[in-house]
Short mmCIF file of C-alpha atoms and ligand atoms in Angstrom, two decimals:
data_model
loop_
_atom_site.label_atom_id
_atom_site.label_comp_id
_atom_site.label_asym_id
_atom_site.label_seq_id
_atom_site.Cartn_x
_atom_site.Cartn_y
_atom_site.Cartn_z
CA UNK A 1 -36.82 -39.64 -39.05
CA UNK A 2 -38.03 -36.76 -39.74
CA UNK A 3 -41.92 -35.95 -42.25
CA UNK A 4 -42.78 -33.03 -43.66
CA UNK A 5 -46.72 -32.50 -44.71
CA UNK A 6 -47.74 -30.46 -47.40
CA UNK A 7 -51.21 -30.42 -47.22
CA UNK A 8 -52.09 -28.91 -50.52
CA UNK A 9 -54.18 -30.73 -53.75
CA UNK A 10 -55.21 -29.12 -56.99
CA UNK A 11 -58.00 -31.13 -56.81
CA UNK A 12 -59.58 -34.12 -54.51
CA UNK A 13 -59.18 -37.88 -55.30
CA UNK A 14 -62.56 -39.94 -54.91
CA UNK A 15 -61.29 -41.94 -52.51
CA UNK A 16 -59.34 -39.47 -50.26
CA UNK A 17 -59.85 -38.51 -46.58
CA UNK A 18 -56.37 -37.98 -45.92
CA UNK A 19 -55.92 -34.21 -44.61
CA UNK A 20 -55.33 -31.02 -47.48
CA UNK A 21 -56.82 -28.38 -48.56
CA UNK A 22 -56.99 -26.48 -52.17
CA UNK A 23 -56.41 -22.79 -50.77
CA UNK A 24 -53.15 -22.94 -53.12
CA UNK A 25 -53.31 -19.16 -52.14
CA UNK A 26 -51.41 -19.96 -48.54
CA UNK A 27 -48.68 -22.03 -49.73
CA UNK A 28 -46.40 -19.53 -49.23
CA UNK A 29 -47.45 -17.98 -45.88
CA UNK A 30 -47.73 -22.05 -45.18
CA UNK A 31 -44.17 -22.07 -46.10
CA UNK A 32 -42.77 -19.61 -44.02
CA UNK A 33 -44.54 -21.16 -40.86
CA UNK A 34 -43.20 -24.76 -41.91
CA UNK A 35 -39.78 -22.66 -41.65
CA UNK A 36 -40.31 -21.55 -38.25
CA UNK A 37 -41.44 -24.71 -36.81
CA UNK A 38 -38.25 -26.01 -38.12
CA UNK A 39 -36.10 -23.73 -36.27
CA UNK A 40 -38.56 -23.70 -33.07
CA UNK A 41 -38.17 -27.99 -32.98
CA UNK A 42 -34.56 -27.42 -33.00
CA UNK A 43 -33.91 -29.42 -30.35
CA UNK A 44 -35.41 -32.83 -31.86
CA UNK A 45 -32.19 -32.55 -34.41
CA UNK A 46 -29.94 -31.65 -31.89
CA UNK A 47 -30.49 -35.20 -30.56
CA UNK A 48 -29.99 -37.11 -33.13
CA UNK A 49 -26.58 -38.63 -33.52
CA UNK A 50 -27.26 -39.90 -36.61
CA UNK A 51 -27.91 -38.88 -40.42
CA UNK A 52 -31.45 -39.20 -40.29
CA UNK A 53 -34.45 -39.81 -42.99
CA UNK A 54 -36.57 -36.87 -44.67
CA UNK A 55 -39.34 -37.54 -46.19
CA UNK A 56 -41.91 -34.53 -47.72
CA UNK A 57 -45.66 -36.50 -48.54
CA UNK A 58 -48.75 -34.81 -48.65
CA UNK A 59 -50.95 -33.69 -50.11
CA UNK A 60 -48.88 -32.76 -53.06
CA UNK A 61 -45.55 -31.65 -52.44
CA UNK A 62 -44.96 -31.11 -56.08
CA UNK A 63 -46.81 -28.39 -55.72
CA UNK A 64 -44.08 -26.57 -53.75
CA UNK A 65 -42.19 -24.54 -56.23
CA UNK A 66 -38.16 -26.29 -56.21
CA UNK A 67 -36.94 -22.99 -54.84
CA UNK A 68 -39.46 -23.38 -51.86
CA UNK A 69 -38.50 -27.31 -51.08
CA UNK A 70 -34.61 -25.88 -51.12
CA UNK A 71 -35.57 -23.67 -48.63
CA UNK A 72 -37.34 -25.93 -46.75
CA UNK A 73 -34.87 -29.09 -47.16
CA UNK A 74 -31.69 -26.54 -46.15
CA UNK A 75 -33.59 -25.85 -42.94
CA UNK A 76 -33.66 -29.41 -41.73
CA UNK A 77 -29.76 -29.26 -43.05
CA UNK A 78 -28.80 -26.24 -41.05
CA UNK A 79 -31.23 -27.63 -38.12
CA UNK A 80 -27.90 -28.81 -35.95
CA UNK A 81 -26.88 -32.02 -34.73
CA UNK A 82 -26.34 -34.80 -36.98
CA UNK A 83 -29.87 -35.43 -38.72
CA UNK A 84 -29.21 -32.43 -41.27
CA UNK A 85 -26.82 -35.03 -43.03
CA UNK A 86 -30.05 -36.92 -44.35
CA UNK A 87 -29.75 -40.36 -45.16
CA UNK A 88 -32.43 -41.24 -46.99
CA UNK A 89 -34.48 -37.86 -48.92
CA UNK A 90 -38.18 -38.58 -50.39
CA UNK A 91 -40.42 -36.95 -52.17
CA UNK A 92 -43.65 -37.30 -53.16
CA UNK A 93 -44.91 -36.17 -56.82
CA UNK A 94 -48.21 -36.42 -58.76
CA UNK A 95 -47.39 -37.39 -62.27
CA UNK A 96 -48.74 -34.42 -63.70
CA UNK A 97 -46.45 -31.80 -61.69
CA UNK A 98 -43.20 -33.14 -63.23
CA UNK A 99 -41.40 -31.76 -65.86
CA UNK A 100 -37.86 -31.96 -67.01
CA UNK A 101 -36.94 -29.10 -65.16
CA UNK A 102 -38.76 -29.82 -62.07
CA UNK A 103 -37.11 -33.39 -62.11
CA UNK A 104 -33.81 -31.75 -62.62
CA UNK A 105 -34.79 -29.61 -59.68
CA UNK A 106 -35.31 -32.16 -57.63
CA UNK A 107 -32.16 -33.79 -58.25
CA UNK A 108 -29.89 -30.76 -57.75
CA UNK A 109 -31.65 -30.16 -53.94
CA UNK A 110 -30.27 -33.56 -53.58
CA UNK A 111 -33.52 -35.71 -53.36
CA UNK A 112 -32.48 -39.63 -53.20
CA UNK A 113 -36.07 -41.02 -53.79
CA UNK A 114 -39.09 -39.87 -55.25
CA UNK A 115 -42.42 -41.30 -54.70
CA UNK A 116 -45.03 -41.14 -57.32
CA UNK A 117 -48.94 -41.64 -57.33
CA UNK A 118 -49.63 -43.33 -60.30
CA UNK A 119 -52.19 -45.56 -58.99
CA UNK A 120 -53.99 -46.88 -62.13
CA UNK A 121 -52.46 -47.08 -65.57
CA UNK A 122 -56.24 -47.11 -67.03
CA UNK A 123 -57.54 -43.78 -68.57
CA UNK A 124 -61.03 -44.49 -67.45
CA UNK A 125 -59.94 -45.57 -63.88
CA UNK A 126 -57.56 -42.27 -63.17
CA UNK A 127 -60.70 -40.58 -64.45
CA UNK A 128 -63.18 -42.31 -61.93
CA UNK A 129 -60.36 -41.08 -59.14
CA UNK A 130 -60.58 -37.91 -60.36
CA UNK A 131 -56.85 -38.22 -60.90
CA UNK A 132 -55.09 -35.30 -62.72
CA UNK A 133 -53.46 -37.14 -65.85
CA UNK A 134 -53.77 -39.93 -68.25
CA UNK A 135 -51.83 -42.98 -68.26
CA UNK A 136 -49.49 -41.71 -70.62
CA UNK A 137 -48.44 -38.51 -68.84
CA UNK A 138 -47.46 -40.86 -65.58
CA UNK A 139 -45.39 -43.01 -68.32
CA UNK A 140 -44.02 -39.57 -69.34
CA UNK A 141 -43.87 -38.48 -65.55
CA UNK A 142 -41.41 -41.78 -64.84
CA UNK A 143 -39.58 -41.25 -67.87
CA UNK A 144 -38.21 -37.96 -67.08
CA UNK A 145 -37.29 -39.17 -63.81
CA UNK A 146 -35.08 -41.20 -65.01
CA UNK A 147 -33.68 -38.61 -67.30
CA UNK A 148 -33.02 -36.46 -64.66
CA UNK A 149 -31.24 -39.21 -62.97
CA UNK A 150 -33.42 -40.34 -60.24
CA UNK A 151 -32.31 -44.32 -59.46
CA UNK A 152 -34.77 -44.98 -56.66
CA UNK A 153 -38.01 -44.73 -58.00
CA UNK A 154 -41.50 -46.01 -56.27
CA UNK A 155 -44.55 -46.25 -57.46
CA UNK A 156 -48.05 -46.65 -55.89
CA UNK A 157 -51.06 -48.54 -57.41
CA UNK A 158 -54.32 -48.90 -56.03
CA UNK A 159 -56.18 -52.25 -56.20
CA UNK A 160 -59.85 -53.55 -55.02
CA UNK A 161 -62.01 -50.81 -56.69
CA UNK A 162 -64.65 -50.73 -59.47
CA UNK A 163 -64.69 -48.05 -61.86
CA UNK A 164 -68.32 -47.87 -62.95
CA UNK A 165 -70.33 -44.62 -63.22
CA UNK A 166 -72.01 -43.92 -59.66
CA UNK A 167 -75.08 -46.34 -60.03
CA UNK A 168 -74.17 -48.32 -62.45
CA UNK A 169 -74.44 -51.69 -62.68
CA UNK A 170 -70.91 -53.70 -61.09
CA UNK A 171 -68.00 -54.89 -63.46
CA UNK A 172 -68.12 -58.54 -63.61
CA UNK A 173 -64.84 -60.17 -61.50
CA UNK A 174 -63.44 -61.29 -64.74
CA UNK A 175 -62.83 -57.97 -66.18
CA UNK A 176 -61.58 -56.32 -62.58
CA UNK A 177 -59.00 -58.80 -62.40
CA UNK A 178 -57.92 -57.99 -66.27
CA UNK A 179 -57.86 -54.82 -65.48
CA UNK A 180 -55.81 -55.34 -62.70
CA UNK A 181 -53.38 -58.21 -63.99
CA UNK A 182 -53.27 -54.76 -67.00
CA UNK A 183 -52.14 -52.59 -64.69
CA UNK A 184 -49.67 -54.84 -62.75
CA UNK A 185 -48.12 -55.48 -66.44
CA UNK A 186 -47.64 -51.83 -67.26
CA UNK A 187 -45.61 -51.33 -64.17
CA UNK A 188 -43.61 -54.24 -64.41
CA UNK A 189 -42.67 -52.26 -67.80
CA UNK A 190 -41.64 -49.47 -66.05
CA UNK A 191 -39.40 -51.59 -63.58
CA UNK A 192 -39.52 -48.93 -60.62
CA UNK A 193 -37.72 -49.84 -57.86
CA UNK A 194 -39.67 -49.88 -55.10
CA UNK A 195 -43.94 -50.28 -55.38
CA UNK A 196 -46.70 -49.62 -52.83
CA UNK A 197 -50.02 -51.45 -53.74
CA UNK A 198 -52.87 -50.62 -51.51
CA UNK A 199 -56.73 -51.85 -51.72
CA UNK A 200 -59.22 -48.40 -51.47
CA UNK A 201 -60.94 -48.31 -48.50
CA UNK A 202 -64.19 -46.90 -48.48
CA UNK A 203 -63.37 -43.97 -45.94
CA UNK A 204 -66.07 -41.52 -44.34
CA UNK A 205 -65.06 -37.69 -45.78
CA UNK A 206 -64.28 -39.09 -48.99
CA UNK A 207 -66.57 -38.98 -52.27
CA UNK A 208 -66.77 -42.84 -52.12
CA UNK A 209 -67.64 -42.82 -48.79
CA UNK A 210 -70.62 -40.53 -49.52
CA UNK A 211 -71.00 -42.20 -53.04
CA UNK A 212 -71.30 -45.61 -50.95
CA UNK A 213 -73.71 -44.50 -48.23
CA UNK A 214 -76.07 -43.45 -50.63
CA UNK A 215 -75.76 -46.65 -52.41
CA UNK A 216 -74.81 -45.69 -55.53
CA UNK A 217 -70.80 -47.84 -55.13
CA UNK A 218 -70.47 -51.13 -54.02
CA UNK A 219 -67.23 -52.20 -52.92
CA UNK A 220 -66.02 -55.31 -55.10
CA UNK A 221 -66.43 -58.59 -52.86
CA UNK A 222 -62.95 -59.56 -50.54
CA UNK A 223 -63.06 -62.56 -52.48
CA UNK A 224 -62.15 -60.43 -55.44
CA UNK A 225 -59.87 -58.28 -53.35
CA UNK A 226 -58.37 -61.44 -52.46
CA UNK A 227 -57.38 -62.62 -55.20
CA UNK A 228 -56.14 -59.54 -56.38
CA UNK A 229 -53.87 -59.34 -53.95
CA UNK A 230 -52.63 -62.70 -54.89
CA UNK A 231 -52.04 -61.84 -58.02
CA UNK A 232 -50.14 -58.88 -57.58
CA UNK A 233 -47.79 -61.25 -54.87
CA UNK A 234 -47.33 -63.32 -57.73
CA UNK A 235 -46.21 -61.35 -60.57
CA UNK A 236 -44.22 -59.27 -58.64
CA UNK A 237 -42.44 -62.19 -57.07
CA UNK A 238 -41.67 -63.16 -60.80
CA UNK A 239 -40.48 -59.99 -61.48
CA UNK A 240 -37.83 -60.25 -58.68
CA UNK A 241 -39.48 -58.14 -55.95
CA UNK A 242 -39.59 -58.69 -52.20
CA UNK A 243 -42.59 -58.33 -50.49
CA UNK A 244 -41.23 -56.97 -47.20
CA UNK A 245 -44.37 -55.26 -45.58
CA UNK A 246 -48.47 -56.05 -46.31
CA UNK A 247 -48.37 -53.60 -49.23
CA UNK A 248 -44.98 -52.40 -49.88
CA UNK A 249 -42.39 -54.41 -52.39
CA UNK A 250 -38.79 -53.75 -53.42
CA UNK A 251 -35.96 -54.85 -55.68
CA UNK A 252 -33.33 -55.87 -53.68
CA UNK A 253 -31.62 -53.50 -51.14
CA UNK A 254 -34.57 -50.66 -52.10
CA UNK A 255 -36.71 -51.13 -49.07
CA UNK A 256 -37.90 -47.46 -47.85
CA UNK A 257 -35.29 -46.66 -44.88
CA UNK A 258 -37.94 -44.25 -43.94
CA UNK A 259 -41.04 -45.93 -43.72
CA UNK A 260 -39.51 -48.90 -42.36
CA UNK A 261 -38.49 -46.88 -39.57
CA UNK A 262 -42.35 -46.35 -38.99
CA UNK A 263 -42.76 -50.13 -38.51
CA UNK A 264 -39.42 -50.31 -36.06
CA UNK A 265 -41.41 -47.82 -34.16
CA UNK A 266 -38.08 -45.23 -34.18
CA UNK A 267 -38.14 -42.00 -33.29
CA UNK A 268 -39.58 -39.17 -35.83
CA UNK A 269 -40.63 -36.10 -35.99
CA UNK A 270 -43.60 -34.66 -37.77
CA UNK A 271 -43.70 -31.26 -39.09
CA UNK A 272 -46.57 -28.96 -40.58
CA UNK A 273 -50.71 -29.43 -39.55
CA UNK A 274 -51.85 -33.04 -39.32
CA UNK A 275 -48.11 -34.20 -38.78
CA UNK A 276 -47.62 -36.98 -35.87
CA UNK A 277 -44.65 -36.98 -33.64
CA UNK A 278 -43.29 -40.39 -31.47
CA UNK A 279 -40.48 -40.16 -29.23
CA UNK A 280 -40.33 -44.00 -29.91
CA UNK A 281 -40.97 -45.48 -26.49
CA UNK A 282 -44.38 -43.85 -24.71
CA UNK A 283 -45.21 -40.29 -26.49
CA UNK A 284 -47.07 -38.93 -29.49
CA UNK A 285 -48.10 -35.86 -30.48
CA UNK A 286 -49.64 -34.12 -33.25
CA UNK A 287 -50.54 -30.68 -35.30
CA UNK A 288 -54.13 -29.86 -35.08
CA UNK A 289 -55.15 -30.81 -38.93
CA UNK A 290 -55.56 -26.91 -39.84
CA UNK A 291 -53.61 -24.57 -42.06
CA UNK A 292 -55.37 -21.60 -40.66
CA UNK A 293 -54.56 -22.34 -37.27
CA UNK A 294 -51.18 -23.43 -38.06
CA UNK A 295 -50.19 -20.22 -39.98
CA UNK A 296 -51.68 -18.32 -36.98
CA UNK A 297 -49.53 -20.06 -34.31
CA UNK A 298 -46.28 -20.20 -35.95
CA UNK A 299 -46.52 -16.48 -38.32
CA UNK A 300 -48.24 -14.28 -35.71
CA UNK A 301 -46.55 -16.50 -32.32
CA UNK A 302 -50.39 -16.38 -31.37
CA UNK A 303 -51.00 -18.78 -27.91
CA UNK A 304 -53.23 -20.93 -29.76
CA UNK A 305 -53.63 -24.15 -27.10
CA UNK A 306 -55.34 -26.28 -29.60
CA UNK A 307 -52.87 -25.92 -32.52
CA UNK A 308 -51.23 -29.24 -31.02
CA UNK A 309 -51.95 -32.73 -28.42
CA UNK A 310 -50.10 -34.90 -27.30
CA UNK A 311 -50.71 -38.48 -25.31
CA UNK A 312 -48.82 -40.80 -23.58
CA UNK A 313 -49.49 -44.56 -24.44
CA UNK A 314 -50.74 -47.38 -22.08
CA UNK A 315 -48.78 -50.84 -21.76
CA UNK A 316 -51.90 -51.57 -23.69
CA UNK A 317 -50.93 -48.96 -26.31
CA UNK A 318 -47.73 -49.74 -26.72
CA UNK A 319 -48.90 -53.97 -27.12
CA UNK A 320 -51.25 -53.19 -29.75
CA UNK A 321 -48.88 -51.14 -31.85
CA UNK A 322 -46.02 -53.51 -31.22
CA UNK A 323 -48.53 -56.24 -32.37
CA UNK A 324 -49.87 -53.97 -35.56
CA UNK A 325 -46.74 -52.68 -36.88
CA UNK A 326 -44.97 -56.17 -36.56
CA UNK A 327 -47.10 -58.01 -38.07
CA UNK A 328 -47.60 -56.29 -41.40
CA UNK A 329 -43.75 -56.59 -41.86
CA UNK A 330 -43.14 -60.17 -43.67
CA UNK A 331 -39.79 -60.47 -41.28
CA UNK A 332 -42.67 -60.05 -37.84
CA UNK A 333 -42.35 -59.33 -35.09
CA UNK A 334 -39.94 -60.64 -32.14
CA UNK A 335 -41.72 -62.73 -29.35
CA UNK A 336 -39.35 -61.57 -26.89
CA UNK A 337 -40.01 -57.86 -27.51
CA UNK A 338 -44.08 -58.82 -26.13
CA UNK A 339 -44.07 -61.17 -23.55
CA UNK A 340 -47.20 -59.78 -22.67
CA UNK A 341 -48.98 -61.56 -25.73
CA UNK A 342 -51.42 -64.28 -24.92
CA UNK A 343 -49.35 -67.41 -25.45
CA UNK A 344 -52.75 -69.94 -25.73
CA UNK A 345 -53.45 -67.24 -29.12
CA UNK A 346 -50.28 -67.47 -30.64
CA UNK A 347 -50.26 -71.49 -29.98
CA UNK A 348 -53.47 -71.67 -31.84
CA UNK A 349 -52.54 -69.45 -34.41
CA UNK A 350 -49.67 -71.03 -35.51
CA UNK A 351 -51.44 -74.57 -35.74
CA UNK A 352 -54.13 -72.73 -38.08
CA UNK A 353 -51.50 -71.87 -40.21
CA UNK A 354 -52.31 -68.06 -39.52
CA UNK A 355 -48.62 -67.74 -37.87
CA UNK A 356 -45.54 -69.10 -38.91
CA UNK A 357 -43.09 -68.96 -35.92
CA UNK A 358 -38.80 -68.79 -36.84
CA UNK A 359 -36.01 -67.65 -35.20
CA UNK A 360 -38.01 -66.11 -32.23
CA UNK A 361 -39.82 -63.99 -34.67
CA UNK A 362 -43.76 -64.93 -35.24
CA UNK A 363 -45.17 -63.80 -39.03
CA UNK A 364 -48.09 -64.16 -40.78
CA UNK A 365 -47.21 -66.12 -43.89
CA UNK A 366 -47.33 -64.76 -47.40
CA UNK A 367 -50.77 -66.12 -48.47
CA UNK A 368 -52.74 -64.80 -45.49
CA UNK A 369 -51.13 -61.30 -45.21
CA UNK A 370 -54.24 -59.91 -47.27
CA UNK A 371 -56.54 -61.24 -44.23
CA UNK A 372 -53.40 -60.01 -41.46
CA UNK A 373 -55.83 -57.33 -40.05
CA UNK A 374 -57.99 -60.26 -38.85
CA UNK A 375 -55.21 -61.93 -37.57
CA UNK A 376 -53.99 -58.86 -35.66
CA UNK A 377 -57.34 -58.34 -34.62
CA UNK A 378 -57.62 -62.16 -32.49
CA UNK A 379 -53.97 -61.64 -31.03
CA UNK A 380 -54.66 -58.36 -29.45
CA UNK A 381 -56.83 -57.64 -25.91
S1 SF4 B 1 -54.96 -38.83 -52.70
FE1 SF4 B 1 -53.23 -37.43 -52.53
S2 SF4 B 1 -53.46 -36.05 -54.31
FE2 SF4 B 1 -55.44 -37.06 -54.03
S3 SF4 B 1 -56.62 -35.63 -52.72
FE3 SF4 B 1 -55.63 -37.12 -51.38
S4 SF4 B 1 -53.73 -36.15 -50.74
FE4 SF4 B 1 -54.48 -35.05 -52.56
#
C-alpha cells in the first residue's frame, strides 16, 4: 500500500485540522521533492511481490495539475519490484477542481477510483464549511465523472453538525435530521459506489474548535448524532449498501482495497510531509508535518534530523491497535489473533449485547457501532 499526501487547500474547511497549507506557490518545488523521495524509498517497492494499492489524499490533490500526478503516478510505476503494477489507484478530488478535461485526465493516467468531498448537498451547509462549491457544482462534479468513465466512484458526507451562524441560537433536532435524511436522499440519487459518512468532530486547530471554545458552536447532542447515524444505516441498507467499517459503505464487491488494508494493519508506505509509514508488525514512522522542511531535505539533500521519527510499538501498542482497527470493521476482529485480551471483558460484553461473538471473530453489532469507541475504550488496558 502505498499514500501519497498532497498537502495543499485553496482554502480551509471549518472543521479541518488535518495537515496543508495554502502556499500554492511550492507545489511544484513540492513536486519535485515528492519525486525524489520516491526514488530514495526505492527499496519499500522492491519488496513487494505484489501489485500494490496507490492512493493520492490530501489536502487537495486536484490541485496537482494531470501532467504533475502522471509524473508522480509513473514514478511509483517505474519504482521496481512488483508494486508499480497498482492494483487499486485513488484519488481524491474537491468537486470544484473537476472538469471534463481534468476527469478525462484522470482516466487516461489510469486512475481506478476517485474519491470526492462532497460532504453536504445543502448550499447553506457547504457555505458554513467554508466549502468551495454549491450543491449543484458537486452534482455537476459526479456527473462528469461518469462521463469520463470513472465506474468506482465514492463519496463522503459529513453528519452531526449544526449550521447556524456562530452564536446563533441551535437548529431544533427536527430540522437537523431533515436536513440530514435531505442529504442522504440526494446521494442515494447519485448512486456512487462506495460512501464514507463521518460525524465532525470538534478538533483543536480548526475554526470550530476555536468557534466552540469561545462558545459561540455547540455541538448537536449524541442523542441526535445517534440517531443520525441510524438513519443513514438504514437508508443505505435499503439502498443495497454494505456497511463494512464504522463509517464506510459499499455496493457489493466496491469495498476500498486500500483503506481496508489500513484496518488489516498491512504494510504501507507513506510519502510526502505528514505521511505515516508501518512495516505491518512493530514499526512506524512519519514525515515531520512541514513543506518547508520537506522541500529542504529532499531538493537541497540538507541533513535535516527532524524532517522524520520513527517508533517501535509495545505489545501494548500493538493490542490496542489490533483492538481499534478490528473493531470498527463490521466482520471484527479474530479472538485468536489477541489472546492477550481480558477474557472476563469480552464475557461481559457479549452478555450486554455490546459484542456479538461468530466464527472466532468478536464484533460490535450494527446498532451500537455509533457508540464502538466506548466499547473499544472498556476492552482495552
Ligand atoms: S477538509 Fe480537506 S479540503 Fe478542507 S481544508 Fe481540510 S484538507 Fe483541505
Amino acid at each position: 500500500m502505498i499514500y501519497i499526501h498532497f498537502p495543499f487547500c485553496k482554502s480551509f474547511c471549518t472543521y479541518c485540522d488535518f495537515y496543508s497549507v495554502r502556499e500554492r506557490g511550492k507545489m511544484e518545488q513540492y513536486k519535485e521533492a515528492l519525486l525524489r523521495e520516491i526514488d530514495a524509498r526505492r527499496a519499500f517497492f522492491m519488496r513487494c511481490a505484489e501489485p500494490a494499492t496507490l492512493y493520492i489524499g490530501g489536502g487537495t490533490p486536484s490541485l496537482c495539475p494531470v501532467e504533475w500526478l502522471a509524473e508522480i503516478i509513473s514514478a511509483v510505476r517505474n519504482a521496481g519490484g512488483k508494486a508499480g503494477e497498482l492494483s487499486e489507484l485513488t484519488v481524491e478530488v474537491n468537486p470544484d477542481d473537476v472538469t471534463p478535461e481534468y476527469a478525462l485526465g484522470l482516466r487516461g493516467l489510469g486512475v481506478s477510483r476517485v474519491s470526492m468531498g462532497v460532504q453536504s448537498f445543502s448550499d447553506v451547509s457547504l457555505r458554513w464549511m467554508n466549502r468551495r462549491y454549491t450543491a449543484a457544482g458537486a452534482r455537476e462534479a459526479y456527473r462528469m465523472l461518469r462521463e469520463a468513465g470513472f465506474g468506482n466512484i465514492s463519496l463522503d458526507l459529513i453528519f452531526g453538525y449544526d449550521p447556524v451562524p456562530w452564536g446563533a441560537s441551535a437548529t431544533s433536532g427536527d430540522l437537523l435530521m431533515q436536513q440530514w435524511r435531505e442529504d442522504l436522499e440526494q446521494m442515494l440519487l447519485l448512486r456512487p459506489e462506495h460512501i464514507s459518512a463521518y460525524q465532525m468532530g470538534v478538533e483543536e486547530g480548526s475554526v470550530l474548535g476555536e468557534k466552540s471554545s469561545a462558545g459561540l458552536y455547540r455541538e448537536p447532542s449524541d442523542e441526535l448524532c445517534a440517531a443520525q447515524y441510524a438513519l443513514l444505516q438504514q437508508m443505505l441498507s435499503e439502498a443495497g449498501y454494505k456497511q463494512y467499517e464504522v463509517s464506510n459503505f459499499a455496493l457489493p464487491g466496491r469495498q476500498a482495497t486500500h483503506n481496508s488494508g489500513y484496518w488489516e494493519r498491512l504494510p504501507y508506505i507513506g510519502l510526502g510531509p505528514g505521511a505515516h509509514s508501518f512495516d505491518g508488525d512493530r514499526s512506524r514512522s512519519w514525515n515531520a508535518p512541514d513543506v518547508d522542511l520537506y522541500i529542504r531535505r529532499w531538493l537541497s539533500g540538507a541533513d535535516v534530523s527532524d524532517a522524520s521519527c520513527t517508533e517501535m510499538l509495545t505489545d501494548e501498542d500493538v493490542l490496542v491497535e489490533k483492538v481499534m482497527l478490528g473493531l470498527r470493521k463490521t466482520s471484527g476482529l479474530l479472538l485468536s489473533d489477541v489472546p492477550e485480551l481480558d477474557q472476563e471483558t469480552v464475557c461481559r460484553l457479549l452478555s450486554a449485547g455490546s459484542l456479538i461473538k461468530e466464527s472466532g471473530y468478536i464484533r460490535i453489532p450494527a446498532e451500537r457501532l455509533f457508540i464502538s469507541d466506548s466499547i473499544i475504550r472498556s476492552l482495552l488496558p
